């Protein structure tokens, strides 16, 4: 690679160990290539300079936030410039009247939520990685999270974007006004494009009035069908829960192995449900508890106050420590129609008992979006191979149930082999042509989404 322009030379990470930490993300099997350069951009002009240089030299560029991608979207590719934008992290123009804020792509999601709350407003997107991931990464992956059942996903909160395209041109999309329909929705195109079209350098986000603190109900079930009937009943309620999570039998056992969260080990499923409706959270949670009892829950507990609500959520919050305790895993992100959720979980349990691969099935049950975990033994290629085969089998089952290969983590590199199976060859060709319009040289995050 020819040397970078002097304006950004000072932003290059020279220490190879530090640089190596920018070459991988949080996905399984993420490994650093032989040669790559890391640039930590501080402002728009740094990004423009890198993309001008990249186009002039035909160098691949990997846009990067906090590297929490579970799909391999932010890993360095051979010879690439890894363009990290965590340093572009200003929050400005929180406008209570218009209900928006303008933020840099490097703003940590939890910080934006906190700043919005200080202004009496609410930024809903809440991936479980909120404390570390960035708004730019959330935009690029169209991240969801725990409250998607009521509030939707990141796309629902992006009003306008500034994006630097290959060659260095700065594109502005969207509208600063409350409404605006002039022209094609290029904001919607960039959201979820996983760094394959350009680099997001500014985001105008929509903010809502603040909700009430959440109250929680927890229900245990002796039957998977009853638990899914409970989810269906809650989705039919005129007031959507703000969270609706499911844990299957194996997940409950893993949590109880970590600490006593009060879950009966022999139950088939646990549901956690919340309401944050201003002035009505307590009546919602009491009604939700009644619906879950009517659906066949064996036990239901409803919180009366915030402390109790948090205590009921303790098991859900311990999920990642419980996973870590079990060892390395492949993490899935399948979304199926809610009505097929019991079929999907049963199929996962059948794959687990047939193959001997330990599979834990939990996630955003209210959206039909589960994150099955496939555990394997470190250093045992056969164990990894069996986990990969089980992973692939469950992707196929999800598709056959009318689902999608990724509900929120993105395609990245891990799901690229299945993209055509979900979309079809003609649709993939059309999407490649859209990419080529923005990125004719194919230098933006090559290998991601569409594969090699
Ligand atoms: C513990 C844990 C829990 C998680 N929980 C959730 C969850 O509940 N919901 C969910 O949706 N995801 C979840 N994730 C996945 C991950 O946090 C999200 O995909 C997140 O949006 C990635 O943000 P990031 O800043 O880390 O981006 P990165 O990982 O750095 O990048 C992700 C993708 O976005 C692109 N990108 C990043 N910044 C830009 C930019 N400025 N311009 C253009 N492209 C860019 C990258 O090229 C890459 O393709 C979780 C991850 C972990 C580790």
GROMACS .gro file of C-alpha atoms and ligand atoms in nm:
model
  505
    1UNK     CA    1   0.000   0.000   0.000
    2UNK     CA    2   0.132   0.348  -0.086
    3UNK     CA    3   0.177   0.571   0.217
    4UNK     CA    4  -0.123   0.758   0.354
    5UNK     CA    5  -0.150   1.137   0.304
    6UNK     CA    6   0.036   1.333   0.571
    7UNK     CA    7  -0.293   1.470   0.711
    8UNK     CA    8  -0.385   1.125   0.843
    9UNK     CA    9  -0.040   0.974   0.890
   10UNK     CA   10  -0.053   1.087   1.255
   11UNK     CA   11  -0.370   0.883   1.304
   12UNK     CA   12  -0.209   0.553   1.206
   13UNK     CA   13  -0.163   0.304   1.491
   14UNK     CA   14   0.207   0.214   1.483
   15UNK     CA   15   0.224  -0.031   1.773
   16UNK     CA   16   0.161  -0.374   1.613
   17UNK     CA   17   0.005  -0.524   1.928
   18UNK     CA   18  -0.237  -0.235   1.959
   19UNK     CA   19  -0.307  -0.250   1.586
   20UNK     CA   20  -0.376  -0.625   1.614
   21UNK     CA   21  -0.652  -0.556   1.867
   22UNK     CA   22  -0.829  -0.352   1.597
   23UNK     CA   23  -0.808  -0.631   1.343
   24UNK     CA   24  -1.068  -0.856   1.506
   25UNK     CA   25  -1.421  -0.817   1.639
   26UNK     CA   26  -1.632  -1.010   1.892
   27UNK     CA   27  -1.733  -1.282   1.646
   28UNK     CA   28  -1.610  -1.640   1.667
   29UNK     CA   29  -1.316  -1.726   1.441
   30UNK     CA   30  -1.229  -1.359   1.387
   31UNK     CA   31  -0.858  -1.356   1.303
   32UNK     CA   32  -0.616  -1.084   1.192
   33UNK     CA   33  -0.484  -1.095   0.833
   34UNK     CA   34  -0.113  -1.071   0.750
   35UNK     CA   35  -0.113  -0.708   0.650
   36UNK     CA   36  -0.343  -0.420   0.738
   37UNK     CA   37  -0.322  -0.058   0.859
   38UNK     CA   38  -0.530   0.093   1.138
   39UNK     CA   39  -0.632   0.459   1.120
   40UNK     CA   40  -0.813   0.616   1.415
   41UNK     CA   41  -1.010   0.902   1.260
   42UNK     CA   42  -1.083   1.209   1.470
   43UNK     CA   43  -1.303   1.408   1.234
   44UNK     CA   44  -1.472   1.422   0.895
   45UNK     CA   45  -1.158   1.542   0.717
   46UNK     CA   46  -0.966   1.231   0.832
   47UNK     CA   47  -1.235   1.005   0.685
   48UNK     CA   48  -1.245   1.201   0.359
   49UNK     CA   49  -0.865   1.183   0.328
   50UNK     CA   50  -0.861   0.806   0.385
   51UNK     CA   51  -1.139   0.740   0.133
   52UNK     CA   52  -0.975   0.964  -0.131
   53UNK     CA   53  -0.650   0.775  -0.081
   54UNK     CA   54  -0.826   0.436  -0.082
   55UNK     CA   55  -0.995   0.506  -0.414
   56UNK     CA   56  -0.677   0.642  -0.571
   57UNK     CA   57  -0.483   0.331  -0.469
   58UNK     CA   58  -0.760   0.069  -0.484
   59UNK     CA   59  -0.711  -0.009  -0.115
   60UNK     CA   60  -0.993  -0.186   0.074
   61UNK     CA   61  -1.144   0.000   0.372
   62UNK     CA   62  -1.306  -0.161   0.677
   63UNK     CA   63  -1.518   0.097   0.863
   64UNK     CA   64  -1.517   0.021   1.232
   65UNK     CA   65  -1.682   0.122   1.559
   66UNK     CA   66  -1.636  -0.065   1.887
   67UNK     CA   67  -1.577  -0.411   1.727
   68UNK     CA   68  -1.867  -0.578   1.911
   69UNK     CA   69  -1.990  -0.732   1.584
   70UNK     CA   70  -2.092  -1.093   1.634
   71UNK     CA   71  -2.112  -1.153   1.259
   72UNK     CA   72  -1.750  -1.078   1.165
   73UNK     CA   73  -1.849  -0.747   1.003
   74UNK     CA   74  -1.568  -0.538   1.151
   75UNK     CA   75  -1.269  -0.772   1.108
   76UNK     CA   76  -0.976  -0.650   0.900
   77UNK     CA   77  -0.936  -0.791   0.552
   78UNK     CA   78  -0.601  -0.854   0.377
   79UNK     CA   79  -0.425  -0.528   0.285
   80UNK     CA   80  -0.711  -0.313   0.418
   81UNK     CA   81  -0.718   0.016   0.600
   82UNK     CA   82  -0.920  -0.042   0.916
   83UNK     CA   83  -1.090   0.296   0.960
   84UNK     CA   84  -1.193   0.321   1.323
   85UNK     CA   85  -1.429   0.613   1.396
   86UNK     CA   86  -1.474   0.576   1.774
   87UNK     CA   87  -1.295   0.910   1.812
   88UNK     CA   88  -1.572   1.099   1.628
   89UNK     CA   89  -1.788   1.099   1.937
   90UNK     CA   90  -1.959   1.433   1.991
   91UNK     CA   91  -2.325   1.464   2.099
   92UNK     CA   92  -2.478   1.796   1.999
   93UNK     CA   93  -2.805   1.969   1.919
   94UNK     CA   94  -3.033   1.776   2.154
   95UNK     CA   95  -3.355   1.946   2.047
   96UNK     CA   96  -3.650   1.884   2.276
   97UNK     CA   97  -3.901   2.049   2.041
   98UNK     CA   98  -3.798   1.862   1.725
   99UNK     CA   99  -3.717   1.549   1.927
  100UNK     CA  100  -3.374   1.481   1.781
  101UNK     CA  101  -3.000   1.486   1.847
  102UNK     CA  102  -2.699   1.500   1.616
  103UNK     CA  103  -2.421   1.262   1.712
  104UNK     CA  104  -2.087   1.136   1.587
  105UNK     CA  105  -2.069   0.769   1.484
  106UNK     CA  106  -1.831   0.691   1.771
  107UNK     CA  107  -2.077   0.786   2.045
  108UNK     CA  108  -2.135   0.487   2.274
  109UNK     CA  109  -2.503   0.393   2.264
  110UNK     CA  110  -2.545   0.400   2.644
  111UNK     CA  111  -2.395   0.753   2.654
  112UNK     CA  112  -2.650   0.876   2.403
  113UNK     CA  113  -2.930   0.715   2.605
  114UNK     CA  114  -2.799   0.887   2.918
  115UNK     CA  115  -2.765   1.231   2.753
  116UNK     CA  116  -3.116   1.202   2.607
  117UNK     CA  117  -3.252   1.108   2.953
  118UNK     CA  118  -3.086   1.420   3.102
  119UNK     CA  119  -3.298   1.623   2.858
  120UNK     CA  120  -3.612   1.427   2.960
  121UNK     CA  121  -3.602   1.232   2.632
  122UNK     CA  122  -3.551   0.869   2.533
  123UNK     CA  123  -3.332   0.702   2.271
  124UNK     CA  124  -3.491   0.354   2.255
  125UNK     CA  125  -3.243   0.123   2.070
  126UNK     CA  126  -3.084  -0.096   2.337
  127UNK     CA  127  -2.862  -0.376   2.210
  128UNK     CA  128  -2.733  -0.585   2.500
  129UNK     CA  129  -2.391  -0.440   2.408
  130UNK     CA  130  -2.511  -0.079   2.467
  131UNK     CA  131  -2.240  -0.006   2.724
  132UNK     CA  132  -1.968  -0.051   2.459
  133UNK     CA  133  -2.107  -0.046   2.104
  134UNK     CA  134  -2.134   0.276   1.900
  135UNK     CA  135  -2.423   0.453   1.733
  136UNK     CA  136  -2.237   0.429   1.398
  137UNK     CA  137  -2.206   0.052   1.440
  138UNK     CA  138  -2.575   0.032   1.536
  139UNK     CA  139  -2.669   0.228   1.223
  140UNK     CA  140  -2.446   0.010   1.003
  141UNK     CA  141  -2.601  -0.312   1.142
  142UNK     CA  142  -2.951  -0.175   1.205
  143UNK     CA  143  -2.912  -0.306   1.558
  144UNK     CA  144  -3.208  -0.425   1.760
  145UNK     CA  145  -3.218  -0.520   2.122
  146UNK     CA  146  -3.431  -0.598   2.420
  147UNK     CA  147  -3.702  -0.337   2.368
  148UNK     CA  148  -3.753  -0.393   1.991
  149UNK     CA  149  -4.092  -0.555   2.053
  150UNK     CA  150  -4.233  -0.213   2.144
  151UNK     CA  151  -3.988   0.039   2.002
  152UNK     CA  152  -3.854  -0.127   1.687
  153UNK     CA  153  -3.491  -0.116   1.573
  154UNK     CA  154  -3.224   0.146   1.502
  155UNK     CA  155  -3.371   0.223   1.157
  156UNK     CA  156  -3.681   0.362   1.330
  157UNK     CA  157  -3.467   0.628   1.501
  158UNK     CA  158  -3.240   0.749   1.220
  159UNK     CA  159  -3.367   1.071   1.059
  160UNK     CA  160  -3.062   1.177   0.861
  161UNK     CA  161  -2.705   1.076   0.793
  162UNK     CA  162  -2.375   1.215   0.674
  163UNK     CA  163  -2.183   0.945   0.487
  164UNK     CA  164  -1.841   0.961   0.319
  165UNK     CA  165  -1.841   0.762  -0.004
  166UNK     CA  166  -1.545   0.595  -0.175
  167UNK     CA  167  -1.348   0.875  -0.343
  168UNK     CA  168  -1.418   1.108  -0.050
  169UNK     CA  169  -1.749   1.262  -0.156
  170UNK     CA  170  -1.965   1.363   0.142
  171UNK     CA  171  -2.329   1.256   0.102
  172UNK     CA  172  -2.615   1.386   0.315
  173UNK     CA  173  -2.933   1.182   0.339
  174UNK     CA  174  -3.271   1.225   0.505
  175UNK     CA  175  -3.449   1.526   0.649
  176UNK     CA  176  -3.399   1.743   0.955
  177UNK     CA  177  -3.775   1.811   0.971
  178UNK     CA  178  -4.035   1.600   1.153
  179UNK     CA  179  -4.154   1.471   0.815
  180UNK     CA  180  -3.994   1.463   0.469
  181UNK     CA  181  -4.046   1.241   0.166
  182UNK     CA  182  -3.848   1.414  -0.111
  183UNK     CA  183  -3.652   1.162  -0.316
  184UNK     CA  184  -3.548   0.804  -0.253
  185UNK     CA  185  -3.486   0.694   0.106
  186UNK     CA  186  -3.107   0.666   0.097
  187UNK     CA  187  -3.098   0.684   0.477
  188UNK     CA  188  -3.286   0.354   0.481
  189UNK     CA  189  -3.039   0.210   0.229
  190UNK     CA  190  -2.733   0.299   0.436
  191UNK     CA  191  -2.888   0.174   0.762
  192UNK     CA  192  -2.798  -0.194   0.783
  193UNK     CA  193  -2.546  -0.178   0.494
  194UNK     CA  194  -2.264  -0.302   0.723
  195UNK     CA  195  -1.999  -0.062   0.600
  196UNK     CA  196  -2.025  -0.182   0.239
  197UNK     CA  197  -2.141   0.151   0.089
  198UNK     CA  198  -1.955   0.423   0.279
  199UNK     CA  199  -1.852   0.549   0.621
  200UNK     CA  200  -2.118   0.704   0.845
  201UNK     CA  201  -1.971   1.021   0.996
  202UNK     CA  202  -2.278   1.184   1.152
  203UNK     CA  203  -2.621   1.061   1.260
  204UNK     CA  204  -2.935   1.260   1.337
  205UNK     CA  205  -3.136   1.039   1.572
  206UNK     CA  206  -3.502   1.069   1.666
  207UNK     CA  207  -3.575   1.094   2.037
  208UNK     CA  208  -3.902   1.013   2.216
  209UNK     CA  209  -4.054   1.144   2.537
  210UNK     CA  210  -3.913   0.952   2.833
  211UNK     CA  211  -4.105   0.642   2.944
  212UNK     CA  212  -4.162   0.538   3.307
  213UNK     CA  213  -3.913   0.310   3.482
  214UNK     CA  214  -3.988  -0.048   3.375
  215UNK     CA  215  -4.176  -0.297   3.590
  216UNK     CA  216  -4.126  -0.671   3.534
  217UNK     CA  217  -4.324  -0.995   3.550
  218UNK     CA  218  -4.156  -1.336   3.537
  219UNK     CA  219  -4.338  -1.656   3.446
  220UNK     CA  220  -4.221  -2.018   3.440
  221UNK     CA  221  -4.381  -2.281   3.217
  222UNK     CA  222  -4.388  -2.661   3.214
  223UNK     CA  223  -4.471  -2.658   2.844
  224UNK     CA  224  -4.305  -2.478   2.553
  225UNK     CA  225  -4.637  -2.444   2.372
  226UNK     CA  226  -4.790  -2.270   2.676
  227UNK     CA  227  -4.494  -2.028   2.690
  228UNK     CA  228  -4.538  -1.939   2.321
  229UNK     CA  229  -4.915  -1.908   2.376
  230UNK     CA  230  -4.821  -1.655   2.648
  231UNK     CA  231  -4.607  -1.459   2.400
  232UNK     CA  232  -4.891  -1.459   2.147
  233UNK     CA  233  -5.138  -1.336   2.413
  234UNK     CA  234  -4.900  -1.054   2.511
  235UNK     CA  235  -4.852  -0.951   2.147
  236UNK     CA  236  -5.231  -0.930   2.112
  237UNK     CA  237  -5.261  -0.699   2.413
  238UNK     CA  238  -5.340  -0.341   2.306
  239UNK     CA  239  -5.040  -0.218   2.508
  240UNK     CA  240  -4.721  -0.382   2.383
  241UNK     CA  241  -4.471  -0.495   2.648
  242UNK     CA  242  -4.144  -0.300   2.634
  243UNK     CA  243  -3.947  -0.626   2.671
  244UNK     CA  244  -4.036  -0.994   2.625
  245UNK     CA  245  -3.752  -1.243   2.663
  246UNK     CA  246  -3.753  -1.621   2.662
  247UNK     CA  247  -3.512  -1.872   2.819
  248UNK     CA  248  -3.537  -2.241   2.731
  249UNK     CA  249  -3.483  -2.537   2.966
  250UNK     CA  250  -3.108  -2.566   2.894
  251UNK     CA  251  -3.055  -2.191   2.943
  252UNK     CA  252  -3.238  -2.202   3.278
  253UNK     CA  253  -3.011  -2.490   3.388
  254UNK     CA  254  -2.697  -2.295   3.283
  255UNK     CA  255  -2.814  -1.990   3.482
  256UNK     CA  256  -2.893  -2.199   3.790
  257UNK     CA  257  -2.543  -2.354   3.761
  258UNK     CA  258  -2.402  -2.000   3.785
  259UNK     CA  259  -2.614  -1.887   4.083
  260UNK     CA  260  -2.955  -1.947   4.231
  261UNK     CA  261  -3.191  -1.716   4.044
  262UNK     CA  262  -3.491  -1.904   4.180
  263UNK     CA  263  -3.574  -2.076   3.847
  264UNK     CA  264  -3.715  -2.431   3.878
  265UNK     CA  265  -3.459  -2.649   3.695
  266UNK     CA  266  -3.726  -2.875   3.550
  267UNK     CA  267  -3.931  -2.599   3.382
  268UNK     CA  268  -3.950  -2.592   3.000
  269UNK     CA  269  -3.928  -2.212   2.962
  270UNK     CA  270  -3.911  -1.880   3.146
  271UNK     CA  271  -4.063  -1.558   3.012
  272UNK     CA  272  -3.965  -1.212   3.130
  273UNK     CA  273  -4.197  -0.927   3.039
  274UNK     CA  274  -4.186  -0.555   3.112
  275UNK     CA  275  -4.396  -0.243   3.077
  276UNK     CA  276  -4.268   0.116   3.083
  277UNK     CA  277  -4.598   0.285   2.983
  278UNK     CA  278  -4.614   0.624   3.155
  279UNK     CA  279  -4.861   0.612   3.444
  280UNK     CA  280  -4.972   0.255   3.366
  281UNK     CA  281  -4.674   0.022   3.409
  282UNK     CA  282  -4.815  -0.138   3.726
  283UNK     CA  283  -5.157  -0.211   3.575
  284UNK     CA  284  -4.990  -0.344   3.254
  285UNK     CA  285  -4.766  -0.581   3.446
  286UNK     CA  286  -5.062  -0.710   3.654
  287UNK     CA  287  -5.257  -0.768   3.329
  288UNK     CA  288  -4.956  -0.936   3.162
  289UNK     CA  289  -4.926  -1.167   3.466
  290UNK     CA  290  -5.294  -1.259   3.427
  291UNK     CA  291  -5.247  -1.332   3.054
  292UNK     CA  292  -4.947  -1.556   3.127
  293UNK     CA  293  -5.140  -1.744   3.396
  294UNK     CA  294  -5.428  -1.794   3.153
  295UNK     CA  295  -5.181  -1.924   2.891
  296UNK     CA  296  -5.073  -2.197   3.133
  297UNK     CA  297  -4.780  -2.057   3.336
  298UNK     CA  298  -4.702  -2.269   3.638
  299UNK     CA  299  -4.575  -1.972   3.841
  300UNK     CA  300  -4.593  -1.596   3.785
  301UNK     CA  301  -4.425  -1.320   3.988
  302UNK     CA  302  -4.499  -0.951   3.925
  303UNK     CA  303  -4.285  -0.668   4.060
  304UNK     CA  304  -4.445  -0.385   4.258
  305UNK     CA  305  -4.152  -0.148   4.236
  306UNK     CA  306  -3.828  -0.082   4.047
  307UNK     CA  307  -3.609  -0.281   4.289
  308UNK     CA  308  -3.827  -0.589   4.255
  309UNK     CA  309  -3.837  -0.539   3.878
  310UNK     CA  310  -3.455  -0.537   3.865
  311UNK     CA  311  -3.434  -0.842   4.092
  312UNK     CA  312  -3.660  -1.038   3.855
  313UNK     CA  313  -3.432  -0.943   3.564
  314UNK     CA  314  -3.117  -1.066   3.743
  315UNK     CA  315  -3.124  -1.407   3.570
  316UNK     CA  316  -3.155  -1.251   3.223
  317UNK     CA  317  -2.867  -1.014   3.294
  318UNK     CA  318  -2.647  -1.308   3.401
  319UNK     CA  319  -2.682  -1.476   3.063
  320UNK     CA  320  -2.340  -1.373   2.925
  321UNK     CA  321  -2.148  -1.473   3.242
  322UNK     CA  322  -2.335  -1.808   3.230
  323UNK     CA  323  -2.228  -1.855   2.865
  324UNK     CA  324  -1.868  -1.759   2.940
  325UNK     CA  325  -1.854  -2.011   3.223
  326UNK     CA  326  -1.946  -2.288   2.978
  327UNK     CA  327  -1.663  -2.209   2.736
  328UNK     CA  328  -1.633  -2.113   2.369
  329UNK     CA  329  -1.950  -2.095   2.162
  330UNK     CA  330  -2.089  -2.002   1.823
  331UNK     CA  331  -2.367  -1.742   1.860
  332UNK     CA  332  -2.671  -1.750   1.631
  333UNK     CA  333  -2.924  -1.478   1.545
  334UNK     CA  334  -3.225  -1.644   1.382
  335UNK     CA  335  -3.562  -1.471   1.366
  336UNK     CA  336  -3.875  -1.679   1.293
  337UNK     CA  337  -4.243  -1.587   1.288
  338UNK     CA  338  -4.355  -1.575   1.653
  339UNK     CA  339  -4.613  -1.850   1.589
  340UNK     CA  340  -4.327  -2.090   1.488
  341UNK     CA  341  -4.111  -2.019   1.792
  342UNK     CA  342  -4.202  -2.342   1.977
  343UNK     CA  343  -4.126  -2.544   1.659
  344UNK     CA  344  -3.790  -2.371   1.626
  345UNK     CA  345  -3.690  -2.428   1.989
  346UNK     CA  346  -3.798  -2.793   1.973
  347UNK     CA  347  -3.598  -2.837   1.651
  348UNK     CA  348  -3.292  -2.685   1.821
  349UNK     CA  349  -3.333  -2.922   2.115
  350UNK     CA  350  -3.365  -3.216   1.876
  351UNK     CA  351  -3.045  -3.112   1.690
  352UNK     CA  352  -2.870  -3.085   2.027
  353UNK     CA  353  -2.970  -3.431   2.150
  354UNK     CA  354  -2.898  -3.596   1.812
  355UNK     CA  355  -2.554  -3.437   1.758
  356UNK     CA  356  -2.441  -3.412   2.121
  357UNK     CA  357  -2.367  -3.039   2.072
  358UNK     CA  358  -2.485  -2.840   2.374
  359UNK     CA  359  -2.726  -2.575   2.243
  360UNK     CA  360  -2.884  -2.307   2.463
  361UNK     CA  361  -3.184  -2.128   2.312
  362UNK     CA  362  -3.276  -1.787   2.446
  363UNK     CA  363  -3.341  -1.436   2.322
  364UNK     CA  364  -3.600  -1.182   2.224
  365UNK     CA  365  -3.896  -1.422   2.226
  366UNK     CA  366  -4.147  -1.141   2.173
  367UNK     CA  367  -3.990  -1.079   1.829
  368UNK     CA  368  -3.932  -1.447   1.747
  369UNK     CA  369  -3.558  -1.356   1.748
  370UNK     CA  370  -3.344  -1.611   1.928
  371UNK     CA  371  -2.968  -1.622   1.987
  372UNK     CA  372  -2.895  -1.994   2.014
  373UNK     CA  373  -2.547  -2.069   2.153
  374UNK     CA  374  -2.353  -2.374   2.030
  375UNK     CA  375  -2.080  -2.479   2.271
  376UNK     CA  376  -1.764  -2.662   2.173
  377UNK     CA  377  -1.437  -2.767   2.334
  378UNK     CA  378  -1.145  -2.528   2.285
  379UNK     CA  379  -0.861  -2.687   2.089
  380UNK     CA  380  -1.079  -2.976   1.966
  381UNK     CA  381  -1.133  -2.937   1.588
  382UNK     CA  382  -1.388  -3.220   1.583
  383UNK     CA  383  -1.598  -3.055   1.852
  384UNK     CA  384  -1.584  -2.722   1.662
  385UNK     CA  385  -1.674  -2.897   1.338
  386UNK     CA  386  -1.981  -3.058   1.500
  387UNK     CA  387  -2.088  -2.723   1.649
  388UNK     CA  388  -2.054  -2.561   1.305
  389UNK     CA  389  -2.261  -2.837   1.145
  390UNK     CA  390  -2.534  -2.797   1.410
  391UNK     CA  391  -2.521  -2.418   1.359
  392UNK     CA  392  -2.572  -2.462   0.983
  393UNK     CA  393  -2.853  -2.709   1.036
  394UNK     CA  394  -3.041  -2.466   1.261
  395UNK     CA  395  -2.997  -2.182   1.008
  396UNK     CA  396  -3.166  -2.408   0.751
  397UNK     CA  397  -3.446  -2.494   0.993
  398UNK     CA  398  -3.503  -2.124   1.067
  399UNK     CA  399  -3.532  -2.052   0.693
  400UNK     CA  400  -3.770  -2.345   0.639
  401UNK     CA  401  -3.996  -2.204   0.912
  402UNK     CA  402  -4.022  -1.875   0.719
  403UNK     CA  403  -3.748  -1.704   0.920
  404UNK     CA  404  -3.436  -1.503   0.841
  405UNK     CA  405  -3.066  -1.584   0.885
  406UNK     CA  406  -3.015  -1.270   1.093
  407UNK     CA  407  -3.264  -1.075   1.301
  408UNK     CA  408  -3.024  -0.804   1.418
  409UNK     CA  409  -2.652  -0.889   1.417
  410UNK     CA  410  -2.604  -0.855   1.042
  411UNK     CA  411  -2.465  -1.086   0.775
  412UNK     CA  412  -2.096  -0.992   0.812
  413UNK     CA  413  -1.875  -1.280   0.706
  414UNK     CA  414  -2.033  -1.552   0.922
  415UNK     CA  415  -2.376  -1.546   0.756
  416UNK     CA  416  -2.259  -1.458   0.403
  417UNK     CA  417  -2.275  -1.824   0.287
  418UNK     CA  418  -2.651  -1.827   0.354
  419UNK     CA  419  -2.747  -1.488   0.205
  420UNK     CA  420  -2.837  -1.623  -0.139
  421UNK     CA  421  -3.036  -1.907   0.013
  422UNK     CA  422  -3.256  -1.651   0.190
  423UNK     CA  423  -3.279  -1.380  -0.078
  424UNK     CA  424  -3.238  -1.576  -0.401
  425UNK     CA  425  -2.976  -1.525  -0.673
  426UNK     CA  426  -3.164  -1.249  -0.858
  427UNK     CA  427  -3.206  -1.039  -0.543
  428UNK     CA  428  -2.839  -1.081  -0.449
  429UNK     CA  429  -2.739  -0.970  -0.802
  430UNK     CA  430  -2.964  -0.662  -0.769
  431UNK     CA  431  -2.812  -0.576  -0.431
  432UNK     CA  432  -2.459  -0.616  -0.569
  433UNK     CA  433  -2.552  -0.367  -0.845
  434UNK     CA  434  -2.671  -0.120  -0.580
  435UNK     CA  435  -2.337  -0.157  -0.401
  436UNK     CA  436  -2.150  -0.104  -0.728
  437UNK     CA  437  -2.331   0.228  -0.777
  438UNK     CA  438  -2.180   0.361  -0.454
  439UNK     CA  439  -1.860   0.158  -0.460
  440UNK     CA  440  -1.763   0.079  -0.821
  441UNK     CA  441  -1.414  -0.043  -0.722
  442UNK     CA  442  -1.556  -0.278  -0.456
  443UNK     CA  443  -1.325  -0.142  -0.185
  444UNK     CA  444  -1.581  -0.090   0.095
  445UNK     CA  445  -1.564  -0.373   0.349
  446UNK     CA  446  -1.495  -0.639   0.085
  447UNK     CA  447  -1.602  -0.994   0.168
  448UNK     CA  448  -1.872  -0.878   0.407
  449UNK     CA  449  -2.242  -0.947   0.341
  450UNK     CA  450  -2.192  -1.085  -0.014
  451UNK     CA  451  -1.895  -1.309   0.066
  452UNK     CA  452  -1.562  -1.334  -0.116
  453LIG     C1  453  -2.232  -0.899   2.442
  453LIG     C2  454  -2.293  -0.856   2.312
  453LIG     C3  455  -2.430  -0.835   2.307
  453LIG     C4  456  -2.488  -0.793   2.186
  453LIG     N1  457  -2.623  -0.769   2.183
  453LIG     C5  458  -2.680  -0.724   2.071
  453LIG     C6  459  -2.821  -0.696   2.067
  453LIG     O1  460  -2.893  -0.712   2.167
  453LIG     N2  461  -2.872  -0.649   1.950
  453LIG     C7  462  -2.795  -0.630   1.840
  453LIG     O2  463  -2.847  -0.587   1.737
  453LIG     N3  464  -2.662  -0.657   1.841
  453LIG     C8  465  -2.603  -0.702   1.953
  453LIG     N4  466  -2.469  -0.729   1.953
  453LIG     C9  467  -2.389  -0.711   1.830
  453LIG    C10  468  -2.320  -0.572   1.816
  453LIG     O3  469  -2.306  -0.511   1.942
  453LIG    C11  470  -2.399  -0.483   1.721
  453LIG     O4  471  -2.394  -0.535   1.590
  453LIG    C12  472  -2.349  -0.336   1.718
  453LIG     O5  473  -2.441  -0.260   1.641
  453LIG    C13  474  -2.209  -0.318   1.662
  453LIG     O6  475  -2.162  -0.190   1.696
  453LIG     P1  476  -2.005  -0.156   1.699
  453LIG     O7  477  -1.987  -0.012   1.731
  453LIG     O8  478  -1.935  -0.250   1.789
  453LIG     O9  479  -1.966  -0.183   1.549
  453LIG     P2  480  -1.851  -0.276   1.487
  453LIG    O10  481  -1.858  -0.412   1.547
  453LIG    O11  482  -1.722  -0.207   1.495
  453LIG    O12  483  -1.899  -0.284   1.335
  453LIG    C14  484  -2.015  -0.352   1.299
  453LIG    C15  485  -2.042  -0.331   1.151
  453LIG    O13  486  -2.073  -0.195   1.127
  453LIG    C16  487  -1.980  -0.137   1.035
  453LIG     N5  488  -1.955  -0.001   1.085
  453LIG    C17  489  -1.922   0.036   1.210
  453LIG     N6  490  -1.915   0.169   1.220
  453LIG    C18  491  -1.945   0.218   1.096
  453LIG    C19  492  -1.953   0.349   1.041
  453LIG     N7  493  -1.931   0.459   1.114
  453LIG     N8  494  -1.985   0.361   0.911
  453LIG    C20  495  -2.008   0.252   0.834
  453LIG     N9  496  -2.002   0.127   0.882
  453LIG    C21  497  -1.969   0.111   1.010
  453LIG    C22  498  -1.859  -0.228   1.036
  453LIG    O14  499  -1.790  -0.224   0.913
  453LIG    C23  500  -1.925  -0.364   1.059
  453LIG    O15  501  -1.975  -0.415   0.939
  453LIG    C24  502  -2.407  -0.773   2.071
  453LIG    C25  503  -2.269  -0.794   2.079
  453LIG    C26  504  -2.212  -0.836   2.197
  453LIG    C27  505  -2.063  -0.857   2.202
   0.00000   0.00000   0.00000
